[in-house]
Amino acid sequence: MKVLLINPEYPDTYWSFRHALPFEGKRSAFPPLGLLTVSALLPSSWERRLIDLNVQSLKSSAIEWADMVFVTAMLVQKASLREVVGRCKALGKRVVLGGPYVTTTVEGLPDADHIFLGEAETTLPQFVEDLARGEARRTYQAAERPPLSATPLAHFQLANMKHYSAMSVQYSRGCPFSCEFCDIIEIYGRVPRTKSNQQMLAEFDALLKLGWRGTVFIVDDNFIGNKKNVRQLLPELAAWQKSHGYPFSLLTESSVNLADDEPLLNSMRDAGFRRVFLGIETPVEESLKEAQKSQNRGNLLESVEKIQSYGMEVMAGFIVGFDNDPEDIFERQIDFIRQSAIPLAMVGLLNALPDTQLWRRLEREGRLLGEASGNNTECTFNFQTRMDPAILIQGYETIMRTIYSPREYYQRALDSMRRTAQQFSEPQHYKLISSLTSFTRVMVKLGVLDGERREFWRFLTQTLLKHRNKLAESLRLAAMGYHFRKLSDAYGEN
Ligand code: B12
Ligand code: SF4
């Protein structure tokens, strides 16, 4: 059996990092871990190839080579997914679909032969058996969410690592909280399941053996969802990192209550966590209450600063469009982002994802307008908002243009570097040629060609004066700022 695994294309969004990646000579931020895991669940005798449309094109010859095509997708990849399925079906291939989009969608799915809803650890082996007997079903859905001990070591070797800026591994699925807009708890449940320490170390070993050095994204929705297990994992990760010379710089997502747990913060720092993405959403208490985000209690600015003081750059998600948002929500978000020294602030408009508590409430209230695009940085709503949508969209655009204006952004980047000053500097894994090439690209594009070059030189001078050990970090931040500015500028043109 020859299997082609396809990851459809992402649109140009905040998360695509499309304008930042060329500085490092990369094509995509992360490999499609879902498909690498699916591959590991298939019989070892089957031949497999991965096509990630974010790093390469899909040639008809590749489709013709395959007996069967496996496609994954998030909602935001829907258009590309449809095109891929259409091409594969036109060439007479058996098409199998899975991933978060098909798991949660409420509108017509593309015409595939087999659909996998939810996690595939138990259903895929069943499918393989059914297929052998000629009795494969159209839809597969496990009766229960599988334990992560059933998740095999992902086939990282299928991904052409040189095209990605980071590698991904997963430790847990699910989150104990109950945020109204969140689909994670619907898809992956509220009881966080984790891998064992041995499984995690085996994944780190595998990446190291394949030659990976640099950022590893632990893609959990809430890394500290199961604190008991995380506490046991972290010392082992720290020991592994130490004995291998800290080859990986770790990034993950966490709930804000991480700030309340100093021993955990200490252990994360020791294990090499350098960036953490928090779901802050809003500084407005009534809106947090509406979103059922009770874990974001207390002084959020202090929580951010506490985490930064453990050497972790804080990235965060922010949302506007809650029913309880006051008229000055836009200024309040800008002020919060400025004071928190969060360079990479992902601000989005509230959208109701299918089958969430928010979706169900809006449906009951007769306010739903249809399926969301899945890209919450697009200026659209899929429900009737309390505030005039035109005001919300205009205010949102103002937030984006303000926080990503070069002066504001570079100042946050400098503040963040000051707050994350560490007792020890992060080991850098320079590959001389590629580092020099990236350095030259940043200098030429941002220091010479860019209309905002004066701000760049001011930023670089301050970095050299105050944070010399963070030069590589500052260039990464400058490249990211450029990406966000490019996208925010597009709002002004609309
Ligand atoms: C890492 C990640 C990203 C990364 C990288 C994605 C990538 N290349 O894989 C980045 C940061 C780029 C990203 C971006 C976004 N993401 Co994202 N992301 C994740 C995250 C945290 C982990 C994904 C992952 O690797 N999981 C690990 C693998 C093993 O799990 P899995 O993919 O679910 O795969 C399992 C099953 O689903 C199934 N399966 C998956 N595919 C297939 C295919 C077949 C054929 C079969 C049989 C089975 C199968 O088998 C696997 C084993 O059980 C998930 C949340 C989550 N917990 O999964 C959100 C998630 C997928 N992202 C989401 C969203 C909304 C986004 C953004 C739109 C956010 C935004 N507002 O901009 C952007 C869009 C991308 C873009 N560039 O614009 C949503 C998707 C919601 C939906 N219903 O579609 C999720 C669920 C999180 C959430 N609630 O917000 N994301
Ligand atoms: S903390 Fe994050 S993952 Fe957990 S329920 Fe809230 S939004 Fe979802």
Coordinates of C-alpha atoms and ligand atoms in Angstrom, one line a residue:
M1 CA 0.0 0.0 0.0
K2 CA 1.3 3.5 -0.9
V3 CA 0.0 6.3 1.2
L4 CA 0.3 10.0 0.5
L5 CA -0.2 12.3 3.6
I6 CA -1.2 15.8 2.7
N7 CA -1.3 19.0 4.8
P8 CA -3.3 21.6 3.0
E9 CA -2.2 25.2 2.7
Y10 CA -2.7 27.9 5.4
P11 CA -3.9 31.3 4.4
D12 CA -1.7 34.3 5.2
T13 CA -2.5 34.8 8.8
Y14 CA -0.8 36.0 12.0
W15 CA 0.1 32.4 12.8
S16 CA 1.5 31.7 9.3
F17 CA 4.6 33.8 10.1
R18 CA 4.9 34.0 6.3
H19 CA 6.7 37.4 6.2
A20 CA 9.2 36.4 9.0
L21 CA 10.2 32.9 7.8
P22 CA 12.2 34.0 4.7
F23 CA 14.7 35.8 7.0
E24 CA 15.7 32.4 8.4
G25 CA 15.4 30.7 5.0
K26 CA 12.4 28.7 6.2
R27 CA 9.1 27.9 4.5
S28 CA 6.8 27.0 7.4
A29 CA 6.8 27.4 11.1
F30 CA 6.0 23.8 12.2
P31 CA 5.5 20.4 10.6
P32 CA 2.1 18.8 10.6
L33 CA 2.4 16.7 13.8
G34 CA -1.1 15.1 13.3
L35 CA 0.0 13.5 10.0
L36 CA 3.4 12.5 11.4
T37 CA 1.5 10.7 14.1
V38 CA -1.0 9.2 11.7
S39 CA 1.9 7.8 9.7
A40 CA 3.2 6.1 12.8
L41 CA -0.2 4.4 13.3
L42 CA -0.2 2.8 9.9
P43 CA 1.4 -0.6 9.2
S44 CA 5.2 -0.4 8.9
S45 CA 5.1 -2.3 5.6
W46 CA 3.1 0.5 3.9
E47 CA 5.1 3.1 1.9
R48 CA 4.4 6.7 2.8
R49 CA 5.3 10.2 1.7
L50 CA 4.4 13.5 3.2
I51 CA 3.4 16.6 1.1
D52 CA 3.0 19.8 3.2
L53 CA 1.6 22.3 0.8
N54 CA 3.1 25.1 3.0
V55 CA 6.6 24.0 2.0
Q56 CA 6.1 22.3 -1.4
S57 CA 3.6 22.0 -4.2
L58 CA 1.4 19.0 -4.9
K59 CA 2.2 17.5 -8.2
S60 CA -0.2 15.2 -10.0
S61 CA 2.5 12.6 -10.3
A62 CA 2.7 12.4 -6.4
I63 CA -1.1 11.7 -6.3
E64 CA -0.8 9.1 -9.1
W65 CA 1.9 7.3 -7.1
A66 CA -0.4 6.8 -4.2
D67 CA -3.0 4.1 -3.6
M68 CA -4.6 6.1 -0.8
V69 CA -4.5 9.7 0.3
F70 CA -4.7 10.9 3.9
V71 CA -5.5 14.6 4.4
T72 CA -5.6 16.6 7.7
A73 CA -7.1 20.1 8.2
M74 CA -8.0 22.8 10.6
L75 CA -11.0 24.9 9.7
V76 CA -8.7 27.6 8.4
Q77 CA -7.4 25.2 5.7
K78 CA -10.9 24.4 4.4
A79 CA -10.5 25.9 1.0
S80 CA -7.2 24.2 0.3
L81 CA -8.6 20.9 1.7
R82 CA -11.5 21.0 -0.8
E83 CA -9.1 21.6 -3.7
V84 CA -6.8 18.7 -2.6
V85 CA -9.7 16.3 -2.2
G86 CA -11.1 17.3 -5.6
R87 CA -7.8 16.7 -7.3
C88 CA -7.3 13.3 -5.6
K89 CA -10.8 12.1 -6.3
A90 CA -10.5 13.2 -10.0
L91 CA -7.5 10.9 -10.2
G92 CA -9.6 8.1 -8.8
K93 CA -7.9 7.9 -5.4
R94 CA -9.4 6.7 -2.1
V95 CA -9.4 9.7 0.2
V96 CA -9.2 9.6 4.0
L97 CA -9.9 12.7 6.1
G98 CA -9.2 13.6 9.7
G99 CA -8.1 16.4 12.0
P100 CA -9.9 19.2 13.9
Y101 CA -11.8 20.6 11.0
V102 CA -13.6 17.4 10.1
T103 CA -14.1 16.6 13.8
T104 CA -16.0 19.8 14.5
T105 CA -17.5 20.9 11.3
V106 CA -21.2 21.3 10.9
E107 CA -21.5 22.2 7.3
G108 CA -21.0 19.8 4.3
L109 CA -17.7 18.0 4.3
P110 CA -15.8 17.3 1.1
D111 CA -16.6 14.1 -0.7
A112 CA -14.1 11.8 0.9
D113 CA -14.3 8.0 1.2
H114 CA -13.4 7.8 4.9
I115 CA -13.8 10.3 7.7
F116 CA -12.1 10.1 11.1
L117 CA -13.7 12.1 13.8
G118 CA -11.5 12.8 16.9
E119 CA -8.3 11.1 17.8
A120 CA -7.2 8.2 15.6
E121 CA -5.0 6.1 18.0
T122 CA -7.6 3.3 18.2
T123 CA -9.7 3.9 15.1
L124 CA -6.9 3.8 12.5
P125 CA -5.7 0.3 13.5
Q126 CA -9.4 -0.7 13.3
F127 CA -9.7 0.9 9.8
V128 CA -6.6 -1.0 8.6
E129 CA -8.1 -4.3 9.7
D130 CA -11.5 -3.4 8.1
L131 CA -9.8 -2.4 4.9
A132 CA -8.0 -5.8 4.7
R133 CA -11.4 -7.5 5.0
G134 CA -12.9 -5.2 2.4
E135 CA -15.2 -3.8 5.0
A136 CA -13.9 -0.3 5.7
R137 CA -16.6 2.1 6.9
R138 CA -17.2 5.7 5.9
T139 CA -17.0 7.2 9.4
Y140 CA -14.8 6.3 12.3
Q141 CA -15.1 7.7 15.8
A142 CA -13.7 6.2 18.9
A143 CA -16.2 5.5 21.8
E144 CA -13.6 7.0 24.2
R145 CA -10.7 9.3 24.1
P146 CA -7.6 7.2 23.9
P147 CA -4.8 7.3 26.6
L148 CA -1.7 8.9 25.2
S149 CA 0.3 5.8 26.0
A150 CA -1.4 4.6 22.7
T151 CA 0.3 7.5 20.8
P152 CA 3.3 6.1 18.9
L153 CA 6.5 8.1 18.4
A154 CA 5.7 10.5 15.5
H155 CA 7.4 9.9 12.2
F156 CA 9.5 13.0 12.3
Q157 CA 11.8 11.6 9.6
L158 CA 9.0 12.2 7.0
A159 CA 9.3 16.0 7.4
N160 CA 12.0 17.8 5.6
M161 CA 13.3 19.5 8.7
K162 CA 15.3 22.2 6.9
H163 CA 12.1 23.9 5.7
Y164 CA 10.7 24.4 9.3
S165 CA 11.7 26.9 11.9
A166 CA 10.7 24.6 14.8
M167 CA 9.8 21.0 15.5
S168 CA 6.7 20.0 17.4
V169 CA 6.0 17.3 20.1
Q170 CA 3.0 16.8 22.2
Y171 CA 2.9 16.0 25.9
S172 CA -0.8 16.3 26.8
R173 CA -4.3 16.7 25.3
G174 CA -7.2 18.4 26.9
C175 CA -7.6 21.2 29.5
P176 CA -9.3 21.3 32.9
F177 CA -10.8 24.7 32.4
S178 CA -14.1 25.6 30.8
C179 CA -13.7 28.8 28.7
E180 CA -16.9 29.4 26.8
F181 CA -15.4 30.0 23.3
C182 CA -12.9 27.0 23.5
D183 CA -13.2 24.0 21.2
I184 CA -10.3 22.2 22.8
I185 CA -12.3 20.9 25.7
E186 CA -15.0 19.7 23.2
I187 CA -12.5 17.9 21.0
Y188 CA -9.9 16.7 23.5
G189 CA -11.9 16.8 26.8
R190 CA -11.5 18.4 30.2
V191 CA -9.4 15.7 31.7
P192 CA -5.8 16.3 30.5
R193 CA -4.2 13.1 29.4
T194 CA -0.4 13.0 29.2
K195 CA 2.4 10.9 27.7
S196 CA 4.8 9.2 30.1
N197 CA 8.2 10.7 30.8
Q198 CA 9.8 7.9 28.8
Q199 CA 7.6 8.7 25.7
M200 CA 8.7 12.3 25.9
L201 CA 12.4 11.6 26.3
A202 CA 12.1 9.1 23.3
E203 CA 10.7 12.0 21.2
F204 CA 13.5 14.3 22.3
D205 CA 16.0 11.6 21.5
A206 CA 14.5 11.0 18.1
L207 CA 14.6 14.7 17.1
L208 CA 18.2 14.9 18.4
K209 CA 19.2 11.9 16.4
L210 CA 17.7 13.4 13.2
G211 CA 20.0 16.4 13.7
W212 CA 17.4 18.9 15.0
R213 CA 18.8 21.8 17.1
G214 CA 16.8 24.8 18.1
T215 CA 13.2 25.5 19.0
V216 CA 10.9 22.6 20.0
F217 CA 7.2 23.6 20.4
I218 CA 5.4 21.4 23.0
V219 CA 2.0 21.9 21.2
D220 CA -0.2 21.2 24.3
D221 CA -3.1 23.6 24.7
N222 CA -2.3 23.9 28.3
F223 CA 1.0 22.3 29.2
I224 CA 0.3 22.7 32.9
G225 CA -3.2 21.2 32.6
N226 CA -2.1 18.1 34.5
K227 CA 0.2 19.7 37.1
K228 CA 0.9 16.5 38.9
N229 CA 2.4 14.8 35.9
V230 CA 4.2 17.9 34.6
R231 CA 6.0 18.2 38.0
Q232 CA 7.3 14.7 37.5
L233 CA 8.3 15.3 33.8
L234 CA 10.2 18.6 34.2
P235 CA 13.2 17.4 36.2
E236 CA 13.7 14.6 33.7
L237 CA 13.5 17.0 30.8
A238 CA 16.0 19.3 32.6
A239 CA 18.4 16.4 33.1
W240 CA 18.1 15.4 29.5
Q241 CA 18.7 18.9 28.3
K242 CA 21.8 19.3 30.5
S243 CA 23.3 16.0 29.5
H244 CA 22.9 16.9 25.8
G245 CA 24.2 20.5 26.1
Y246 CA 20.7 22.2 25.9
P247 CA 20.0 21.4 22.2
F248 CA 16.4 22.5 22.4
S249 CA 14.8 25.8 23.3
L250 CA 11.3 25.0 24.4
L251 CA 8.1 26.8 23.7
T252 CA 4.6 25.9 24.9
E253 CA 1.1 27.2 25.7
S254 CA -0.1 27.5 29.3
S255 CA -2.9 29.0 31.3
V256 CA -2.1 32.2 33.2
N257 CA -2.2 30.4 36.6
L258 CA 1.3 29.2 35.8
A259 CA 2.3 32.5 37.5
D260 CA 1.0 31.3 40.8
D261 CA 3.3 28.3 40.9
E262 CA 6.9 29.3 41.6
P263 CA 8.3 25.7 41.8
L264 CA 6.8 24.9 38.5
L265 CA 8.2 28.1 37.0
N266 CA 11.6 27.2 38.3
S267 CA 11.4 23.7 36.8
M268 CA 10.3 25.1 33.5
R269 CA 13.3 27.4 33.4
D270 CA 15.6 24.6 34.3
A271 CA 14.2 22.4 31.5
G272 CA 14.9 25.1 28.9
F273 CA 11.5 26.8 28.4
R274 CA 12.2 30.1 26.8
R275 CA 8.8 31.2 25.5
V276 CA 5.3 30.6 26.6
F277 CA 2.0 31.5 25.0
L278 CA -0.8 32.5 27.4
G279 CA -4.5 32.9 26.9
I280 CA -5.0 36.3 28.4
E281 CA -7.9 37.3 26.2
T282 CA -8.9 40.6 27.9
P283 CA -8.1 42.9 30.8
V284 CA -11.9 43.5 31.3
E285 CA -13.1 41.5 34.3
E286 CA -16.8 41.3 33.1
S287 CA -15.7 39.9 29.8
L288 CA -13.4 37.3 31.5
K289 CA -16.4 36.3 33.6
E290 CA -18.6 36.0 30.5
A291 CA -15.9 33.8 28.9
Q292 CA -15.9 31.6 32.1
K293 CA -12.1 32.3 32.3
S294 CA -11.9 32.2 36.0
Q295 CA -8.3 31.1 36.0
N296 CA -7.3 34.6 34.8
R297 CA -7.9 36.1 38.2
G298 CA -5.8 38.6 40.1
N299 CA -3.5 41.2 38.6
L300 CA -2.8 39.9 35.1
L301 CA 0.0 42.4 34.5
E302 CA 1.8 41.1 37.5
S303 CA 1.3 37.5 36.4
V304 CA 2.9 38.2 33.1
E305 CA 5.8 39.9 34.7
K306 CA 6.3 37.0 37.1
I307 CA 6.6 34.5 34.2
Q308 CA 8.9 36.8 32.3
S309 CA 11.2 37.0 35.4
Y310 CA 11.8 33.3 35.0
G311 CA 13.5 34.0 31.6
M312 CA 10.4 33.2 29.5
E313 CA 9.2 35.5 26.8
V314 CA 5.5 35.8 27.1
M315 CA 3.4 35.6 23.9
A316 CA -0.4 35.9 24.3
G317 CA -3.8 35.7 22.8
F318 CA -6.3 38.6 23.1
I319 CA -9.9 38.8 22.0
V320 CA -12.3 41.7 21.4
G321 CA -16.0 41.3 20.7
F322 CA -17.3 39.9 24.0
D323 CA -20.8 41.0 24.9
N324 CA -19.4 42.8 28.0
D325 CA -16.7 44.7 26.2
P326 CA -17.0 48.4 27.2
E327 CA -16.6 51.1 24.6
D328 CA -13.0 51.8 25.6
I329 CA -12.0 48.2 25.1
F330 CA -9.7 49.1 22.3
E331 CA -7.6 51.5 24.3
R332 CA -7.6 49.1 27.3
Q333 CA -6.2 46.3 25.2
I334 CA -3.6 48.6 23.7
D335 CA -2.6 49.8 27.2
F336 CA -2.4 46.3 28.6
I337 CA -0.3 45.0 25.7
R338 CA 2.0 48.0 26.0
Q339 CA 2.5 47.6 29.8
S340 CA 2.8 43.8 29.7
A341 CA 5.9 43.9 27.3
I342 CA 4.4 41.1 25.2
P343 CA 6.0 41.6 21.8
L344 CA 3.9 38.9 20.0
A345 CA 0.3 39.7 20.9
M346 CA -2.2 37.7 18.8
V347 CA -5.3 39.8 18.9
G348 CA -8.4 38.3 17.4
L349 CA -12.1 39.0 17.0
L350 CA -14.3 36.7 18.9
N351 CA -15.8 34.0 16.7
A352 CA -17.9 31.0 17.6
L353 CA -16.3 27.8 16.7
P354 CA -18.6 24.9 16.0
D355 CA -19.9 22.9 18.9
T356 CA -18.5 25.1 21.6
Q357 CA -20.5 26.4 24.6
L358 CA -20.4 29.8 22.9
W359 CA -21.8 28.3 19.7
R360 CA -24.6 26.7 21.6
R361 CA -25.5 29.8 23.6
L362 CA -25.6 32.0 20.5
E363 CA -27.7 29.4 18.7
R364 CA -30.1 29.5 21.7
E365 CA -30.2 33.3 21.6
G366 CA -30.8 33.2 17.8
R367 CA -27.5 35.2 17.1
L368 CA -25.5 32.7 15.1
L369 CA -24.8 33.7 11.5
G370 CA -23.0 30.6 10.2
E371 CA -19.7 28.8 10.3
A372 CA -16.6 30.8 11.2
S373 CA -13.7 31.0 8.7
G374 CA -11.4 29.7 11.5
N375 CA -9.2 32.7 11.1
N376 CA -10.0 35.1 13.9
T377 CA -7.7 37.8 12.6
E378 CA -9.9 38.3 9.6
C379 CA -12.3 41.2 10.1
T380 CA -15.5 39.2 10.3
F381 CA -18.0 37.8 12.9
N382 CA -20.1 34.8 12.6
F383 CA -22.6 36.0 15.2
Q384 CA -24.6 39.2 16.0
T385 CA -22.3 41.2 18.3
R386 CA -23.6 43.5 21.1
M387 CA -21.5 46.4 20.0
D388 CA -21.9 47.7 16.5
P389 CA -19.7 45.3 14.3
A390 CA -18.4 48.3 12.3
I391 CA -17.1 49.9 15.5
L392 CA -15.6 46.6 16.6
I393 CA -13.8 46.1 13.3
Q394 CA -12.6 49.7 13.2
G395 CA -11.4 49.4 16.8
Y396 CA -9.7 46.1 16.1
E397 CA -7.8 47.5 13.2
T398 CA -6.7 50.4 15.3
I399 CA -5.4 48.0 18.0
M400 CA -3.4 46.1 15.3
R401 CA -1.9 49.1 13.6
T402 CA -1.0 50.7 17.0
I403 CA 0.7 47.7 18.6
Y404 CA 2.6 46.7 15.5
S405 CA 3.7 50.2 14.6
P406 CA 7.5 49.9 14.7
R407 CA 8.1 52.2 17.6
E408 CA 5.5 50.5 19.9
Y409 CA 6.6 47.0 18.8
Y410 CA 10.4 47.5 19.2
Q411 CA 9.8 49.1 22.6
R412 CA 7.8 46.0 23.8
A413 CA 10.6 43.8 22.4
L414 CA 13.2 45.8 24.4
D415 CA 11.1 45.7 27.5
S416 CA 10.6 41.9 27.1
M417 CA 14.3 41.3 26.7
R418 CA 15.0 43.4 29.9
R419 CA 12.4 41.5 31.9
T420 CA 13.5 38.0 30.6
A421 CA 17.2 38.7 31.4
Q422 CA 18.4 35.3 32.6
Q423 CA 21.1 34.2 34.9
F424 CA 22.5 32.1 32.1
S425 CA 22.2 32.9 28.4
E426 CA 20.6 30.5 26.1
P427 CA 23.1 28.3 24.1
Q428 CA 22.9 29.3 20.5
H429 CA 23.3 26.6 17.8
Y430 CA 25.0 28.6 15.1
K431 CA 25.4 27.1 11.7
L432 CA 27.9 29.7 10.5
I433 CA 26.7 30.0 6.9
S434 CA 22.9 30.0 7.6
S435 CA 23.4 32.4 10.6
L436 CA 25.4 34.8 8.5
T437 CA 22.8 34.6 5.7
S438 CA 19.9 35.3 8.1
F439 CA 21.8 38.2 9.7
T440 CA 22.5 39.7 6.3
R441 CA 18.9 39.3 5.2
V442 CA 17.6 41.1 8.3
M443 CA 20.2 43.9 8.0
V444 CA 19.4 44.5 4.3
K445 CA 15.7 44.3 4.5
L446 CA 15.0 46.0 7.8
G447 CA 18.1 48.2 8.1
V448 CA 18.4 49.4 4.5
L449 CA 15.3 48.8 2.4
D450 CA 12.6 49.2 4.9
G451 CA 10.9 52.7 5.2
E452 CA 11.0 52.2 9.0
R453 CA 14.7 51.6 9.2
R454 CA 15.4 54.4 11.7
E455 CA 13.3 52.5 14.3
F456 CA 15.2 49.3 13.5
W457 CA 18.6 50.9 14.1
R458 CA 17.4 52.5 17.3
F459 CA 16.2 49.1 18.4
L460 CA 19.5 47.4 17.4
T461 CA 21.6 50.1 19.2
Q462 CA 19.6 49.6 22.4
T463 CA 20.0 45.9 22.1
L464 CA 23.7 46.2 21.7
L465 CA 24.0 48.6 24.6
K466 CA 21.7 46.7 27.0
H467 CA 21.1 43.1 25.9
R468 CA 24.2 42.2 24.0
N469 CA 23.8 38.5 24.9
K470 CA 20.4 38.6 23.2
L471 CA 21.4 39.7 19.7
A472 CA 20.1 36.6 18.0
E473 CA 16.9 36.9 20.0
S474 CA 16.5 40.5 19.0
L475 CA 16.9 39.7 15.3
R476 CA 14.2 37.0 15.6
L477 CA 11.9 39.6 17.3
A478 CA 12.6 42.1 14.6
A479 CA 11.7 39.6 11.8
M480 CA 8.5 38.7 13.7
G481 CA 7.6 42.3 14.1
Y482 CA 8.0 42.8 10.4
H483 CA 5.6 39.9 9.7
F484 CA 3.0 41.4 12.1
R485 CA 3.4 44.9 10.7
K486 CA 2.9 43.6 7.1
L487 CA -0.4 42.0 8.0
S488 CA -1.5 45.0 10.1
D489 CA -0.7 47.4 7.3
A490 CA -3.1 45.4 5.1
Y491 CA -5.9 46.4 7.4
G492 CA -5.2 50.0 6.6
E493 CA -5.6 49.3 2.9
N494 CA -9.0 47.6 3.3
Ligands
B12_1 C1 0.4 23.3 16.9 C2 -0.8 24.0 16.5 C3 -0.7 25.0 15.6 C4 0.6 25.3 14.9 C5 1.0 24.4 13.9 C6 0.0 23.6 13.1 C7 0.6 22.4 12.4 N1 1.4 22.6 11.4 O1 0.3 21.3 12.7 C8 0.3 26.8 14.5 C9 0.9 27.7 15.5 C10 0.9 27.2 13.1 C11 -1.2 26.8 14.5 C12 -1.9 27.8 13.9 C13 -3.3 28.0 13.9 N2 -4.1 27.2 14.6 CO1 -3.6 25.6 15.6 N3 -3.2 24.3 16.8 C14 -2.1 23.7 17.1 C15 -2.4 22.7 18.2 C16 -2.0 23.4 19.6 C17 -1.6 21.4 18.2 C18 -1.8 20.7 16.8 C19 -1.0 19.4 16.9 O2 0.1 19.3 16.4 N4 -1.6 18.4 17.6 C20 -1.0 17.1 17.8 C21 -1.6 16.0 16.9 C22 -1.0 14.7 17.2 O3 -3.0 16.0 17.1 P1 -4.0 16.2 15.9 O4 -3.5 17.2 14.9 O5 -5.3 16.5 16.5 O6 -4.1 14.8 15.2 C23 -4.7 13.7 15.8 C24 -6.2 13.5 15.3 O7 -6.8 14.8 15.1 C25 -6.1 12.7 14.1 N5 -5.8 13.3 12.8 C26 -5.3 14.5 12.5 N6 -5.2 14.6 11.2 C27 -5.7 13.4 10.6 C28 -5.8 13.0 9.3 C29 -6.3 11.8 9.0 C30 -6.4 11.3 7.6 C31 -6.7 10.9 10.1 C32 -7.2 9.6 9.8 C33 -6.6 11.3 11.4 C34 -6.1 12.6 11.7 O8 -5.0 11.8 14.4 C35 -4.1 12.4 15.3 C36 -3.8 11.4 16.4 O9 -4.9 11.2 17.1 C37 -3.9 22.5 18.1 C38 -4.6 22.0 19.3 C39 -4.5 20.5 19.5 N7 -4.6 20.1 20.7 O10 -4.3 19.7 18.6 C40 -4.3 23.8 17.6 C41 -5.5 23.9 16.6 C42 -5.5 22.8 15.7 N8 -5.3 25.2 16.0 C43 -6.4 25.8 15.8 C44 -6.5 27.1 15.2 C45 -7.8 27.8 15.2 C46 -5.4 27.7 14.6 C47 -5.3 29.1 13.9 C48 -6.5 29.4 13.0 C49 -5.3 30.1 15.1 C50 -5.5 31.6 14.6 N9 -6.5 32.1 15.1 O11 -4.8 32.1 13.8 C51 -4.0 29.1 13.2 C52 -4.2 28.7 11.7 C53 -2.9 28.3 11.0 C54 -2.3 29.4 10.2 N10 -1.1 29.3 9.8 O12 -2.9 30.4 9.9 C55 -7.6 25.1 16.3 C56 -8.4 24.4 15.2 C57 -9.9 24.5 15.3 C58 -10.6 23.8 14.2 N11 -11.8 23.3 14.5 O13 -10.2 23.8 13.1 C59 -7.0 24.1 17.3 C60 -7.7 22.8 17.5 C61 -6.8 24.8 18.6 C62 -7.8 25.7 19.0 N12 -8.9 25.4 19.7 O14 -7.8 26.9 18.8 N13 -1.8 25.8 15.2
SF4_2 S1 -7.5 27.6 29.2 FE1 -7.2 27.5 27.0 S2 -7.4 25.4 26.4 FE2 -8.2 25.6 28.5 S3 -10.4 25.8 28.2 FE3 -9.5 27.9 28.3 S4 -9.1 28.5 26.2 FE4 -9.4 26.2 26.2

